[in-house]
Tab-separated table of C-alpha atoms in Angstrom:
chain	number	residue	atom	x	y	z
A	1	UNK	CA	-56.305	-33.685	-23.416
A	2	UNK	CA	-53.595	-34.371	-25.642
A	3	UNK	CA	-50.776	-35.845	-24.813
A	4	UNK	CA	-48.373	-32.829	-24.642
A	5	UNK	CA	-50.543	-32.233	-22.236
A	6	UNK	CA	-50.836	-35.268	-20.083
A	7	UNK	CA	-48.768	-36.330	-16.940
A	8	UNK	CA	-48.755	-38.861	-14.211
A	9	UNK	CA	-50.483	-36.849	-11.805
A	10	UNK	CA	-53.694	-37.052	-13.922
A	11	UNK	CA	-53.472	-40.863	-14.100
A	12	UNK	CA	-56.830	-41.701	-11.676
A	13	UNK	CA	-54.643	-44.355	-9.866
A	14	UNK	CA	-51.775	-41.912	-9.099
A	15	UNK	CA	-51.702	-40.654	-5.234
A	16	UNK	CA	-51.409	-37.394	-4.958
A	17	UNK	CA	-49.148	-35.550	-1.942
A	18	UNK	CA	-51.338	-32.632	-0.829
A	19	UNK	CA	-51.000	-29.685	2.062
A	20	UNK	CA	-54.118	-28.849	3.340
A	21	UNK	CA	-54.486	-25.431	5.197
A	22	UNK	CA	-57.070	-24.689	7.914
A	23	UNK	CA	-56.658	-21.356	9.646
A	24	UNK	CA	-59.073	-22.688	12.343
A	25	UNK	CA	-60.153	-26.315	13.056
A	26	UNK	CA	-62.398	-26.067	15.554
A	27	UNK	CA	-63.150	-29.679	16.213
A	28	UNK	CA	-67.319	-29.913	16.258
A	29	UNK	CA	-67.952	-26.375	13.857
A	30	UNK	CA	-69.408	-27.906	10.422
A	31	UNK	CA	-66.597	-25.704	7.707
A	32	UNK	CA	-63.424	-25.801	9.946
A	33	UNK	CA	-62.867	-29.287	12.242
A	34	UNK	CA	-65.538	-31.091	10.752
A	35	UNK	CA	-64.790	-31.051	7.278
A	36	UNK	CA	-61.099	-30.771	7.911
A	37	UNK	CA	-61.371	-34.006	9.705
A	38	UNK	CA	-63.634	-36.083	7.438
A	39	UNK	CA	-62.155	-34.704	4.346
A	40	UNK	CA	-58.485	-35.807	4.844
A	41	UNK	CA	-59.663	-38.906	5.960
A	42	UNK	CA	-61.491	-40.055	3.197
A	43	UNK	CA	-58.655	-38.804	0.909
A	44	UNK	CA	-55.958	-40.610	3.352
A	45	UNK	CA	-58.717	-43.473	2.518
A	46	UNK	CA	-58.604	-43.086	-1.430
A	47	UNK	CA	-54.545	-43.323	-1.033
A	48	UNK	CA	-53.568	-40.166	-0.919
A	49	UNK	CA	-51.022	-38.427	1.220
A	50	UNK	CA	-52.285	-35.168	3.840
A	51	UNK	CA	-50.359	-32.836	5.883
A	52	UNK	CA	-52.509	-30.526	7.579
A	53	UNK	CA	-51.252	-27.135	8.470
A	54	UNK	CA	-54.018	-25.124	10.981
A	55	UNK	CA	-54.474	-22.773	13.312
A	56	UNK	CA	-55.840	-22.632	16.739
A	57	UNK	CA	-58.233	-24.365	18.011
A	58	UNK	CA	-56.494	-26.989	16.301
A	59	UNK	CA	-58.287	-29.914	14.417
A	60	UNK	CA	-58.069	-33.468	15.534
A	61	UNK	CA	-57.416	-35.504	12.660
A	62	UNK	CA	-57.212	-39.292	11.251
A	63	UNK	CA	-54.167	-40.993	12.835
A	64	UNK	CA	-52.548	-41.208	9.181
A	65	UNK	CA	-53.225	-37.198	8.945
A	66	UNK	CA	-49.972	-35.537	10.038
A	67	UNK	CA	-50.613	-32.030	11.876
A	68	UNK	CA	-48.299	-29.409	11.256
A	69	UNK	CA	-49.042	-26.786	14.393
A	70	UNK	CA	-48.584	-22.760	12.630
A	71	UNK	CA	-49.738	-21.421	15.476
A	72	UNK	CA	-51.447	-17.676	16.046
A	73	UNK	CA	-51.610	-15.476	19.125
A	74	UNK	CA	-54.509	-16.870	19.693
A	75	UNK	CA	-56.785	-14.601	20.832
A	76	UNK	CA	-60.320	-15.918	20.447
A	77	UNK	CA	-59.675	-18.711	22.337
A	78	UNK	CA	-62.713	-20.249	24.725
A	79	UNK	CA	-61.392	-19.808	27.766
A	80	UNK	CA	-60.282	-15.903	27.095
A	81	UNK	CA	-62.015	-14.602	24.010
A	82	UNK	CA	-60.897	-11.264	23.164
A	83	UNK	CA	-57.609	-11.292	25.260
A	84	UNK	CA	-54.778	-9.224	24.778
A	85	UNK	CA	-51.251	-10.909	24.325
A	86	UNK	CA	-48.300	-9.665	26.020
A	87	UNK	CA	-45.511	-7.767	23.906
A	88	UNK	CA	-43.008	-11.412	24.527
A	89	UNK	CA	-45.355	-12.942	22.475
A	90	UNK	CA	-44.454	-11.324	19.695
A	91	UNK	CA	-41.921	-13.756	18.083
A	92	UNK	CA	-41.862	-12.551	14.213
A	93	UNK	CA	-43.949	-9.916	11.907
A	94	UNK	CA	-46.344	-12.386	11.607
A	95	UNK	CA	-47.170	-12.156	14.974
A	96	UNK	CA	-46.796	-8.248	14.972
A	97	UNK	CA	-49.089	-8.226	11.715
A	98	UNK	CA	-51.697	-9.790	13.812
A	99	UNK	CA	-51.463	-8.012	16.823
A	100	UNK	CA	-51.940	-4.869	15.017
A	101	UNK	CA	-54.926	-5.536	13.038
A	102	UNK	CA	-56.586	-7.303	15.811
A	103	UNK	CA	-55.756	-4.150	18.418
A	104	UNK	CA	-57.426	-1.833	15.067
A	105	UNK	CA	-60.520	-3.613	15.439
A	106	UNK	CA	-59.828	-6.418	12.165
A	107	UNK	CA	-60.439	-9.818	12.670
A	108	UNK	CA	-56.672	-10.737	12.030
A	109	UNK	CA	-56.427	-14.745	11.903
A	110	UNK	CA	-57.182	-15.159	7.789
A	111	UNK	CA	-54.033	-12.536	7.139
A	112	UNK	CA	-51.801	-13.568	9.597
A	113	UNK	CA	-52.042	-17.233	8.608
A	114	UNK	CA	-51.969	-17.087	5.182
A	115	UNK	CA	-48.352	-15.452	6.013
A	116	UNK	CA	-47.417	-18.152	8.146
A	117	UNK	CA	-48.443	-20.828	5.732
A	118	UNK	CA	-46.510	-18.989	3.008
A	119	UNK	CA	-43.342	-18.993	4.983
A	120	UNK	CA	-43.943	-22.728	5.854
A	121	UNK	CA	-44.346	-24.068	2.863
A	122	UNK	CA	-42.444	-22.237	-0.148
A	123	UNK	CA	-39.381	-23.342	1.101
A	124	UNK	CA	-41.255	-27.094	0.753
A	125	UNK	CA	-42.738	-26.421	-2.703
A	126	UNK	CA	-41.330	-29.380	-4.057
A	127	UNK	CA	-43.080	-31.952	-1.459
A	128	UNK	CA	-46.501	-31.410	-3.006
A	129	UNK	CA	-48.167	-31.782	-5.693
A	130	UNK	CA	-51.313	-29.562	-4.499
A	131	UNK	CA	-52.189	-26.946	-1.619
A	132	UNK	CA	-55.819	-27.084	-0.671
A	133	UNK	CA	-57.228	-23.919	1.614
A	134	UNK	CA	-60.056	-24.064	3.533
A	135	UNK	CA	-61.675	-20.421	3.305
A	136	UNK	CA	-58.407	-18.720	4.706
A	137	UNK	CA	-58.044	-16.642	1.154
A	138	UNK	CA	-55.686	-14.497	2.925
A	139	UNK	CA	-53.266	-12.501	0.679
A	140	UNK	CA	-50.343	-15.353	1.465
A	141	UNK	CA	-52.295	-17.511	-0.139
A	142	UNK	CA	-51.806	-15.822	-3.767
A	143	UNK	CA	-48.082	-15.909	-3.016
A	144	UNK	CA	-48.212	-20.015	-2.460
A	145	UNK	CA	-49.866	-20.288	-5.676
A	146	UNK	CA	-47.543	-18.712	-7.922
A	147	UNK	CA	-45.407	-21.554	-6.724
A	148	UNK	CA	-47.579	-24.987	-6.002
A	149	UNK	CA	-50.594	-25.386	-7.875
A	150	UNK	CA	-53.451	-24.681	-5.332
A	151	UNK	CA	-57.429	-25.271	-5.090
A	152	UNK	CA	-59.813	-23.055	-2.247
A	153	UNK	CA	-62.786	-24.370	-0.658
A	154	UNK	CA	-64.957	-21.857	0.032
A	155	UNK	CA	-68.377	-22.623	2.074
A	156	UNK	CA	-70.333	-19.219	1.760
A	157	UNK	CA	-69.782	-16.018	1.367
A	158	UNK	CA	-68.788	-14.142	4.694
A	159	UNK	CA	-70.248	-10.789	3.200
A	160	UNK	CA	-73.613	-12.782	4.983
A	161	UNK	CA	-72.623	-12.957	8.127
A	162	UNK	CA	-71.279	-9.260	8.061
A	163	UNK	CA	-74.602	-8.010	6.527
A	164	UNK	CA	-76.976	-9.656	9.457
A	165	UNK	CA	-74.426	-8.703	12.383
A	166	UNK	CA	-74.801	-5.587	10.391
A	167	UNK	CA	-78.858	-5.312	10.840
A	168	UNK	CA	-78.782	-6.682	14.365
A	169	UNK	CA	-76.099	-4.246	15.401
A	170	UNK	CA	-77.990	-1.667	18.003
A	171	UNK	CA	-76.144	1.480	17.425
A	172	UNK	CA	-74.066	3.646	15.447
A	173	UNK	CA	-70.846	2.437	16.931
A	174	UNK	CA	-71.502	-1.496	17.239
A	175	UNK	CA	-72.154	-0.889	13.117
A	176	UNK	CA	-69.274	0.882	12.666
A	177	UNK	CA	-67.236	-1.950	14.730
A	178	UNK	CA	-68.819	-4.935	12.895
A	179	UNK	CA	-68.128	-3.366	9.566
A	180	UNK	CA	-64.457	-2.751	10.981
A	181	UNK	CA	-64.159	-6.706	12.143
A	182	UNK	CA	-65.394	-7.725	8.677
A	183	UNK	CA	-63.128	-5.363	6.990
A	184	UNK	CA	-61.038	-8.654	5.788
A	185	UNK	CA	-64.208	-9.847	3.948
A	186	UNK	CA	-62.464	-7.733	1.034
A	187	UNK	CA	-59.034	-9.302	1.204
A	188	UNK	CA	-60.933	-12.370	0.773
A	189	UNK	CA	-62.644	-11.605	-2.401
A	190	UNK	CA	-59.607	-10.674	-4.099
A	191	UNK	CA	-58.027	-13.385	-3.069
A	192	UNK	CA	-60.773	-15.616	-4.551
A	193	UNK	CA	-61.127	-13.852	-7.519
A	194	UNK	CA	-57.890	-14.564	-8.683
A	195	UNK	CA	-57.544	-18.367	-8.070
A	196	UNK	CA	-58.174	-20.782	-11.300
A	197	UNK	CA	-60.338	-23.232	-9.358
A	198	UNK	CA	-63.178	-22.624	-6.273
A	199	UNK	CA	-64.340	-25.682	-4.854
A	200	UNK	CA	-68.091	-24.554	-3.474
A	201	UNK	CA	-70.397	-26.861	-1.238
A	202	UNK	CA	-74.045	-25.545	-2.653
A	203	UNK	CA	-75.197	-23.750	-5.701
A	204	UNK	CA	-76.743	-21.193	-3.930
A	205	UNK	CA	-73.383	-20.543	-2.312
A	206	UNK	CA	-71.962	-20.654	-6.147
A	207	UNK	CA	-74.593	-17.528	-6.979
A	208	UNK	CA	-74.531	-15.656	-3.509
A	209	UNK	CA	-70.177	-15.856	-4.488
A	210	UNK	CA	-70.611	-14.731	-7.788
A	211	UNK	CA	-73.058	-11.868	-6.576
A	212	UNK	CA	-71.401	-10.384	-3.381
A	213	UNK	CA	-67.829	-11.606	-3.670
A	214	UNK	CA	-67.676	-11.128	-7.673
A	215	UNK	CA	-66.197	-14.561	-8.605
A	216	UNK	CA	-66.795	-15.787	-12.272
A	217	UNK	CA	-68.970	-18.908	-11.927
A	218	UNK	CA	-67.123	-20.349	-14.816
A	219	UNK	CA	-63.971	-20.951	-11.378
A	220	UNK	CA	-66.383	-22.414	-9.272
A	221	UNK	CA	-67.319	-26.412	-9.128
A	222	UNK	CA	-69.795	-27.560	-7.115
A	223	UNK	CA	-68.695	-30.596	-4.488
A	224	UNK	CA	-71.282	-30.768	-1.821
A	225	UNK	CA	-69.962	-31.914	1.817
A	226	UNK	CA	-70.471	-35.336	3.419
A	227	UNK	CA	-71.741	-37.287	6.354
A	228	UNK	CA	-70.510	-41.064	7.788
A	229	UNK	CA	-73.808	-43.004	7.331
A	230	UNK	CA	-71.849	-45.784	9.464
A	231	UNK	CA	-71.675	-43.424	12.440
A	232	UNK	CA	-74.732	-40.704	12.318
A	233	UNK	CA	-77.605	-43.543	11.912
A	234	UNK	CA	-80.828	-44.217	13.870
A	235	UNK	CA	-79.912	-45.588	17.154
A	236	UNK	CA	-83.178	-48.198	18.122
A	237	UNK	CA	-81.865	-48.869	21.600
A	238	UNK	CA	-82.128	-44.854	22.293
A	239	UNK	CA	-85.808	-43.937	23.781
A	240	UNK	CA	-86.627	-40.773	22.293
A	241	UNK	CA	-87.551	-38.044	25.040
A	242	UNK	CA	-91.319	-36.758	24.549
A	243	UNK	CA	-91.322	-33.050	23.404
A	244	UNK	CA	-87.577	-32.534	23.341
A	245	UNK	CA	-85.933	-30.577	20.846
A	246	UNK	CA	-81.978	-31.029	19.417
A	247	UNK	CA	-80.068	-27.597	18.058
A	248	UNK	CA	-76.667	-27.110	17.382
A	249	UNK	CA	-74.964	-23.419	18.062
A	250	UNK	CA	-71.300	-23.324	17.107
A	251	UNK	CA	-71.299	-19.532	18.180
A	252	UNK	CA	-73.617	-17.003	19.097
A	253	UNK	CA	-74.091	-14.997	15.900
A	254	UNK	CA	-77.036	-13.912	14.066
A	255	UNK	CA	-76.586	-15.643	10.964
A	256	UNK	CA	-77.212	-19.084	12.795
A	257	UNK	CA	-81.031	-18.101	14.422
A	258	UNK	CA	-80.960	-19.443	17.713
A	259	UNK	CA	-82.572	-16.145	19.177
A	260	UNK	CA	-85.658	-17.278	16.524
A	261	UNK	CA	-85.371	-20.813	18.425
A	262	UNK	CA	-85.230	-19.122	21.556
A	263	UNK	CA	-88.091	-17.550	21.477
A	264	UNK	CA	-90.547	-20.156	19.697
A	265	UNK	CA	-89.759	-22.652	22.351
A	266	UNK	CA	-91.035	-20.083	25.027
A	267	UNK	CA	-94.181	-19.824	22.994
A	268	UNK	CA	-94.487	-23.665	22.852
A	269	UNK	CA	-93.864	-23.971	26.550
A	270	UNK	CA	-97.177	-21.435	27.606
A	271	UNK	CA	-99.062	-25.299	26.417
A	272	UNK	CA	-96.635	-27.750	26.568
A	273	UNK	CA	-93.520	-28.999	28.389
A	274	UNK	CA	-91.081	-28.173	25.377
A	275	UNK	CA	-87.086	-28.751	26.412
A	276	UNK	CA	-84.170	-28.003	24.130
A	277	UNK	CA	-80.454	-29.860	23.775
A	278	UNK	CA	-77.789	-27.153	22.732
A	279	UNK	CA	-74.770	-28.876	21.249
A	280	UNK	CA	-72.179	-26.079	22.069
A	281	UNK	CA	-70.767	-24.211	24.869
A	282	UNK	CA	-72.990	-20.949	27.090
A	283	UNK	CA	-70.981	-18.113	25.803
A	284	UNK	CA	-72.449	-14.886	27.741
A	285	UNK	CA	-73.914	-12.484	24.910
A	286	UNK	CA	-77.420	-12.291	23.478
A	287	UNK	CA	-78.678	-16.023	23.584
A	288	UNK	CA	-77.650	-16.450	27.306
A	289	UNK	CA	-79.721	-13.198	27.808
A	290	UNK	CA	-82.460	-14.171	26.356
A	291	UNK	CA	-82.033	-17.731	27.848
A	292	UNK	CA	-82.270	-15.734	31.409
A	293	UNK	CA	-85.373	-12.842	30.464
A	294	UNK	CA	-87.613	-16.059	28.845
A	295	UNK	CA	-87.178	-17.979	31.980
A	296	UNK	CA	-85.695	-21.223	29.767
A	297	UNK	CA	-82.740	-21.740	31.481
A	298	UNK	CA	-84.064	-25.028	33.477
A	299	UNK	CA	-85.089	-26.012	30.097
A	300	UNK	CA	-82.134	-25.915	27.944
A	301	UNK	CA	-78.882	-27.820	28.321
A	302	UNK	CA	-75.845	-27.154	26.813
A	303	UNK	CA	-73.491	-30.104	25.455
A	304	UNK	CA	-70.083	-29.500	24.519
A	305	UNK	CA	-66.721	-31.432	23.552
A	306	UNK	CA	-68.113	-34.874	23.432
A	307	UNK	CA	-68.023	-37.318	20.775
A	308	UNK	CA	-69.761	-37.731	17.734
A	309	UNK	CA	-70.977	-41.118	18.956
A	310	UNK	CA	-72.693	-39.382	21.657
A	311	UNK	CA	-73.621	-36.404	19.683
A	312	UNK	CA	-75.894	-39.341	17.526
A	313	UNK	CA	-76.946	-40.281	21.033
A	314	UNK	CA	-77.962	-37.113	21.402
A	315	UNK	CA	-79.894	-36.593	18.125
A	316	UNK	CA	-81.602	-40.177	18.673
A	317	UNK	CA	-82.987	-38.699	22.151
A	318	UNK	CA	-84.809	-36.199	19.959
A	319	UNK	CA	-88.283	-36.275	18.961
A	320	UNK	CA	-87.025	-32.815	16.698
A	321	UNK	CA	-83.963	-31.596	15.416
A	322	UNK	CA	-83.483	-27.926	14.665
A	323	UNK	CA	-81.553	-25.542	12.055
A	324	UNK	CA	-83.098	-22.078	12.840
A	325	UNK	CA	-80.669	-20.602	10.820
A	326	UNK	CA	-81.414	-17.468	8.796
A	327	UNK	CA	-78.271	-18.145	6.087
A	328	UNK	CA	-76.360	-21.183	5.297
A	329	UNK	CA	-73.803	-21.957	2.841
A	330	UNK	CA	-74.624	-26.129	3.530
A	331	UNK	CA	-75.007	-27.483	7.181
A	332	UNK	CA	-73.581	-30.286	7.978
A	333	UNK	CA	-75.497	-30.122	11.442
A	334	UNK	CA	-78.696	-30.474	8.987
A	335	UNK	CA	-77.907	-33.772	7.376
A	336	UNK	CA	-75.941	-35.207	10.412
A	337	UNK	CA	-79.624	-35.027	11.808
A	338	UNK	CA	-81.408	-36.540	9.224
A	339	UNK	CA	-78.805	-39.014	8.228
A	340	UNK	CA	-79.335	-39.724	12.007
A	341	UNK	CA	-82.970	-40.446	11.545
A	342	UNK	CA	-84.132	-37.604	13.575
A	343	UNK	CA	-87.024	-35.535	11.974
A	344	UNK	CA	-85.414	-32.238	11.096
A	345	UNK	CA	-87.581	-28.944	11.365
A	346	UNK	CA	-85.368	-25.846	9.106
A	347	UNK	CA	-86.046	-22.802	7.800
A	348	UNK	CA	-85.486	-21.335	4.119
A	349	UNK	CA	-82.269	-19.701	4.938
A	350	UNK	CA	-79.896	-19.919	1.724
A	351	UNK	CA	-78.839	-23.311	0.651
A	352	UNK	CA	-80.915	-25.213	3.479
A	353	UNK	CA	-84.225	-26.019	1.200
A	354	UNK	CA	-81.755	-27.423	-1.685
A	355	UNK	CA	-80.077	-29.812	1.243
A	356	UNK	CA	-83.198	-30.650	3.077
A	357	UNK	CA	-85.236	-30.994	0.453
A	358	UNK	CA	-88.987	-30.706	0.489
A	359	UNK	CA	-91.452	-29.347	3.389
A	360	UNK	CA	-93.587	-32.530	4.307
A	361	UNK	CA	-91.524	-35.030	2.579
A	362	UNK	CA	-87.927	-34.702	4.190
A	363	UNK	CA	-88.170	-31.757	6.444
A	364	UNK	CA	-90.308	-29.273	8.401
A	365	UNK	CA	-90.006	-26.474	6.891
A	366	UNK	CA	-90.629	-22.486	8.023
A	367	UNK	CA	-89.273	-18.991	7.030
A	368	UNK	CA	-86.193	-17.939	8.090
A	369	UNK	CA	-86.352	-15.242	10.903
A	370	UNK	CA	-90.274	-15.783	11.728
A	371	UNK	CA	-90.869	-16.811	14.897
A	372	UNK	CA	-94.612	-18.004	14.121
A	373	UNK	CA	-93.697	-19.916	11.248
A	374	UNK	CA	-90.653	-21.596	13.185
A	375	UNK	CA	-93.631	-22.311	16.169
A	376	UNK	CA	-96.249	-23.736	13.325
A	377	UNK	CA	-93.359	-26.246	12.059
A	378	UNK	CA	-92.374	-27.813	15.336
A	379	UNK	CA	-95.768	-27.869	16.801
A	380	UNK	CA	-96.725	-30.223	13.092
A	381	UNK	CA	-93.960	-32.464	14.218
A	382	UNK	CA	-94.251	-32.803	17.745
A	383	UNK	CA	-98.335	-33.333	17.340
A	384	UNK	CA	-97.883	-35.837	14.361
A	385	UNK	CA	-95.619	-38.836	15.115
A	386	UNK	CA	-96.546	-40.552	12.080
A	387	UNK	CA	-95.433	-37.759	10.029
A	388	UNK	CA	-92.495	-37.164	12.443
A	389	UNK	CA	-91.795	-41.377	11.379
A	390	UNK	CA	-92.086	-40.955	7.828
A	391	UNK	CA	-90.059	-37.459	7.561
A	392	UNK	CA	-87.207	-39.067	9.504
A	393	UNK	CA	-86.772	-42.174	7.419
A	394	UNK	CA	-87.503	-40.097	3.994
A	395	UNK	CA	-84.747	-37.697	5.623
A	396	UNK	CA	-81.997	-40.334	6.236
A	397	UNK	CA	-82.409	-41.870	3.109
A	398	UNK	CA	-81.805	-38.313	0.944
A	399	UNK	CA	-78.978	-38.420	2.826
A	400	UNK	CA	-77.652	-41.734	1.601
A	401	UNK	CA	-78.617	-40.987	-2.170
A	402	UNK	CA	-76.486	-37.967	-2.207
A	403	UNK	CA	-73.407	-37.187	0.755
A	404	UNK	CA	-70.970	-38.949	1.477
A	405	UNK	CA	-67.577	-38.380	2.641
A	406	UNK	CA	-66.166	-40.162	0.258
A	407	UNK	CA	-68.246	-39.431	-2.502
A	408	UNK	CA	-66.797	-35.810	-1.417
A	409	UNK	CA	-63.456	-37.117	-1.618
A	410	UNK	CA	-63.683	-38.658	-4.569
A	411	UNK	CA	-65.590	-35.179	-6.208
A	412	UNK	CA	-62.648	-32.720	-4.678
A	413	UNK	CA	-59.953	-35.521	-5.967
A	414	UNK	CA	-61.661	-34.424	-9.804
A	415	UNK	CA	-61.173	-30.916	-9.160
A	416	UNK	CA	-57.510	-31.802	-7.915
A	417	UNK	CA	-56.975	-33.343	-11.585
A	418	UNK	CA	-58.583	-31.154	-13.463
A	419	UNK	CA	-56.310	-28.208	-11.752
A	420	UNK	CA	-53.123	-29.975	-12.340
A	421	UNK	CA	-53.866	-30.117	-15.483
A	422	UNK	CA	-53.992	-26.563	-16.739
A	423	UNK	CA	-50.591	-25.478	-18.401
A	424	UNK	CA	-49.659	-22.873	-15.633
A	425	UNK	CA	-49.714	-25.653	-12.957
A	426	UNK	CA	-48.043	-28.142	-15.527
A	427	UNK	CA	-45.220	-25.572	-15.401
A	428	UNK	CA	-45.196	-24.862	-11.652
A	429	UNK	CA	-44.659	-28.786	-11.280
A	430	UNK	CA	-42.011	-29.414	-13.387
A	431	UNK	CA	-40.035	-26.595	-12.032
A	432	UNK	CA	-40.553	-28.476	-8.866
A	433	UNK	CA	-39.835	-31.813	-9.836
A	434	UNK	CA	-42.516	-33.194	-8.985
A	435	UNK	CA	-43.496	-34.127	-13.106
A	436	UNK	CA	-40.967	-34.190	-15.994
């Protein structure tokens, strides 16, 4: 760059002061809490300076990680999904903006806290030197960057998990209501369009983007996620439970597989005493329904809000971890597994072969959405615990070579540079004040 160019914000050593949105940080779901979490840590670890503004369920962050509450109606919470909120909630027209797209059938949290944000932090433009979103890319969000310079994580593209709730939809009107829900899925593709800089975790989500959402690759970087090698590691005073399986199920959608799961453990268990670890709450819908007509429910427990030390406790008590998933933009629930050293057993599904690598070397592999194939794959690691040995070990140390948190950090710090550097932003901060 020449030096007309340069500033003090793209000197390596500088700290930058960043505002990092989350519209939902749902502590133990991989894209919201988990990455929230670990991210601003390990930046808050390179020197840095976070403020986190989120949504409910609100993340729980690194002590040096301020949280700035902007808080929603609320209305998917666990403990009353899909209430309605009384009229004296209704404080300001963000509030009203979300009550009326969620009582017309949108799902209204993206919208209505890009809004919020927006109102939060224009007033505050000069505190920061970058806004970071993670996959709100509500129409707000456009707004803040004509002011701050701003950078958009985006995982995968939600036009996936619209087009399988699509295809497992029963009827006329379920379709018609899932393609009403998902109706912000085009809000979001505008929004992305537009921004200078897309910070993707896979390149399969980089093409699957490009193809449904129509953003030019030549705005997307590629910064895969991390793990803490210090924390998910093999645990040798944990006796690993014969036959027993490990799954995680953040919600009880189609894109994630767990009916697949479902129903290859209650073909393993006609020959063998096959039990299953669910790390996530027993929401009543399809799974729990098929939980009760297979007969599995004295074979499946469900784990929820513990810690991640015991959720490596957890993985160590497995002889098999699972990610029956038929898309995925990443999964961290893959390579907290093998970075765990529990053999992991994964289907095809999007981006999983180019994080788990190679069937027999790293993983057990099988085709996404086929039962038999899921069956064949965990019956070659529960029957083979030399193989089952050398998959785990191979699995942890792909791990190491390549994800890190702050390896992410440092990756996501580049595309923070490299964004401050182009001449609209170098405008946007000296009207600020925050360069010369």
């Amino acid at each position: 760059m020449s030096s007309a160019g340069y500033h003090r914000l793209l000197d390596p050593s500088e700290p930058l002061k960043l505002a990092y949105l989350t519209y939902r940080g749902k502590p133990h779901v991989g894209g919201q809490g988990v990455y929230t979490r670990h991210l601003t840590k390990a930046l808050a670890d390179l020197g840095h300076t976070i403020e986190v503004l989120g949504g409910q369920p609100y993340p729980v962050l690194d002590e040096r990680v301020p949280l700035t509450k902007l808080p929603s109606l609320d209305t998917f919470n666990d403990h009353y999904p899909g209430r309605v909120p009384g009229f004296w909630e209704i404080k300001n027209r963000d509030d009203l903006l979300e009550m009326a797209q969620y009582l017309t059938g949108v799902f209204p949290e993206p919208m209505a806290f890009s809004s919020r944000a927006k109102r939060n932090l224009l007033p505050r433009a000069t505190e920061f030197d970058l806004v970071h979103d993670n996959q709100c890319l509500g129409y707000g969000i456009l707004k803040i960057e004509e002011q701050i310079p701003t950078i958009v994580t985006l995982h995968h593209p939600i036009t996936k998990d619209r087009k399988l709730e699509m295809e497992h939809a029963k009827n006329r009107y379920k379709r018609w209501s899932v393609g009403r829900w998902y109706s912000f899925v085009k809000m979001q593709g505008n929004v992305a369009s537009k921004l200078p800089r897309i910070v993707v975790v896979s390149q399969n989500s980089i093409d699957d983007i490009h193809t449904d959402m129509g953003v030019s690759k030549d705005r997307m970087r590629l910064v895969p996620v991390g793990v803490d090698p210090d924390l998910f590691k093999p645990l040798d005073h944990v006796q690993r439970r014969p036959e027993h399986l490990i799954t995680t199920a953040s919600a009880d959608v189609a894109l994630k597989g767990l009916s697949y799961l479902l129903e290859a453990m209650a073909k393993l268990r006609t020959e063998r005493d096959v039990t299953l670890t669910i790390i996530g709450k027993p929401r009543p819908g399809h799974s729990m329904d098929l939980i009760d007509s297979l007969g599995l429910k004295p074979h499946i427990e469900f784990v929820s809000g513990v810690t991640d030390e015991r959720i490596v406790e957890l993985y160590s008590e497995a002889e098999l971890a699972v990610v029956p998933s038929l898309y995925e933009g990443f999964s961290l629930p893959a390579i907290e597994a093998m970075c765990s050293g529990t053999p992991l057993v994964a289907t095809d599904g999007g981006a999983l072969p180019e994080v788990t690598g190679t069937d027999g070397e790293t993983v057990f592999g099988c085709k996404a959405g086929d039962v038999g194939s899921l069956v064949d794959a965990l019956k070659r690691g529960l029957d083979n615990p030399e193989a089952r040995a050398r998959i785990g070990a191979a699995g942890r140390q792909r791990v190491l070579d390549r994800w890190t948190w702050r390896l992410c950090a440092e990756q996501t710090v580049e595309q923070y540079r490299e964004v401050l550097a182009m001449p609209d932003n170098i405008a946007k901060l000296k009207r600020n004040g925050r360069i010369k």
